[in-house]
Amino acid sequence: MEVTFLGTGAAFSPHAYNAAILVDRTILMDAGAPLTVHLPKAGVSLDEPRAVMLSHFHADHTFGIAWLMLGRVLLHEPSPPLTVFGPTGTTVYLERLLDFAWGEEMRRLSWERLQLTVHELAGGDAFEVEGSRAHAFRMQHARRMDCLGFTIERDGVRLGYSGDAEMSAELEALVSASDHVITEMTYDDQRAPVWKGERDIVLNEGGRMHLARKDVEGLMQRHPSTRFIITHRGSDGSVNGAVMARDFLTLRLPLR
Ligand SMILES: [Zn+2]
Ligand SMILES: [Zn+2]
C-alpha cells in the first residue's frame, strides 16, 4: 500500500496544507488540500482518484473537493466516475458546496459527467472502496456534526484514519482494528487545548475536539503493535516512535 500526504496541517496550521491523504493513487481520505496543485505535484493526474472518503464537513477536510470535481470535468474528457463516501448528509453538503463554489449549472454538469455516486455512512458500517474492505467508526469531534474515522484493508495492511477526533472508546476501537493508523495530533502540547479561541467557544461540550500529544502517547502505549503516523498537526514537533507526516511524504506500508 502506498500512502501520499497531500496536506498534513491542522485547520489553522501556519506550516502545512489542510488534510488530504492519497492511498494507492486512487483513494483520497479527506480533501482539504488544493488538489488541482497537489495531485500533479505528487505525480498523480486529477482524473486518477476514483473514491473520496470524507471524515466530516469542516472546511479543512472538504473544500478541495470543489476543485477536484469541476477541474477534473473541465480538464479531462471523458472523466472517469467518482464515488464519495462520507457521513449522513454528504449528498446535500456536496450540492451546497458546489453551488456556492461554482453555481448550480456547474454543479449539475460536474455531478453528471463524474457519474457521482455518494454513499452516506454511519459508525459501524462496513463498505467496499475500490475493491477493499472498509469500516466507518463514529468519532467524537464537533458537537452536532457526524464525524467518522475509517479503516481500510488493502495488500494485507489494515490502515486506520482518525479524521478529527478527541479521545473516545470508538477511537480506541479504530486503533485496535488497525496495524497502521494515521491519527491527528492538533495540540503538540501536554496541555490541551492550546488554541485559546477554541477553549472559549467550547464547540464540543466538555470535550476538547482534538488529540493532544499526551493522548497520542497514551494510544501508542495501549496499542504497542500498531504503527502510528501523525497528521493534522498544529505544530512541527515530533513524537518518539511515530512517523510524523509532512506534505508530500510518501510511505510504503507495511512500514519496516
Ligand atoms: Zn480538521
Ligand atoms: Zn474538524
PDB file of C-alpha atoms in Angstrom, residues 20 29 58 112 124 136 174 189 196 206 208-209 225 255:
ATOM      1  CA  ALA A  20      -5.775  15.102   2.244  1.00  0.00           C
ATOM      2  CA  MET A  29      -9.066  10.292   2.522  1.00  0.00           C
ATOM      3  CA  HIS A  58     -15.237  21.017   8.236  1.00  0.00           C
ATOM      4  CA  GLU A 112     -23.437  14.223 -14.219  1.00  0.00           C
ATOM      5  CA  GLY A 124     -20.262   0.645  12.496  1.00  0.00           C
ATOM      6  CA  ALA A 136     -16.604   3.515   9.404  1.00  0.00           C
ATOM      7  CA  LEU A 174     -10.381   2.052  15.430  1.00  0.00           C
ATOM      8  CA  ASP A 189       1.488  20.166  23.946  1.00  0.00           C
ATOM      9  CA  LYS A 196      -7.302  29.879  23.182  1.00  0.00           C
ATOM     10  CA  GLY A 206     -16.895  19.350  27.934  1.00  0.00           C
ATOM     11  CA  ARG A 208     -11.548  19.125  23.517  1.00  0.00           C
ATOM     12  CA  MET A 209     -12.341  18.389  19.857  1.00  0.00           C
ATOM     13  CA  SER A 225       1.589  -3.440  17.954  1.00  0.00           C
ATOM     14  CA  LEU A 255       6.483   0.107   7.457  1.00  0.00           C
TER      15      LEU A 255
END
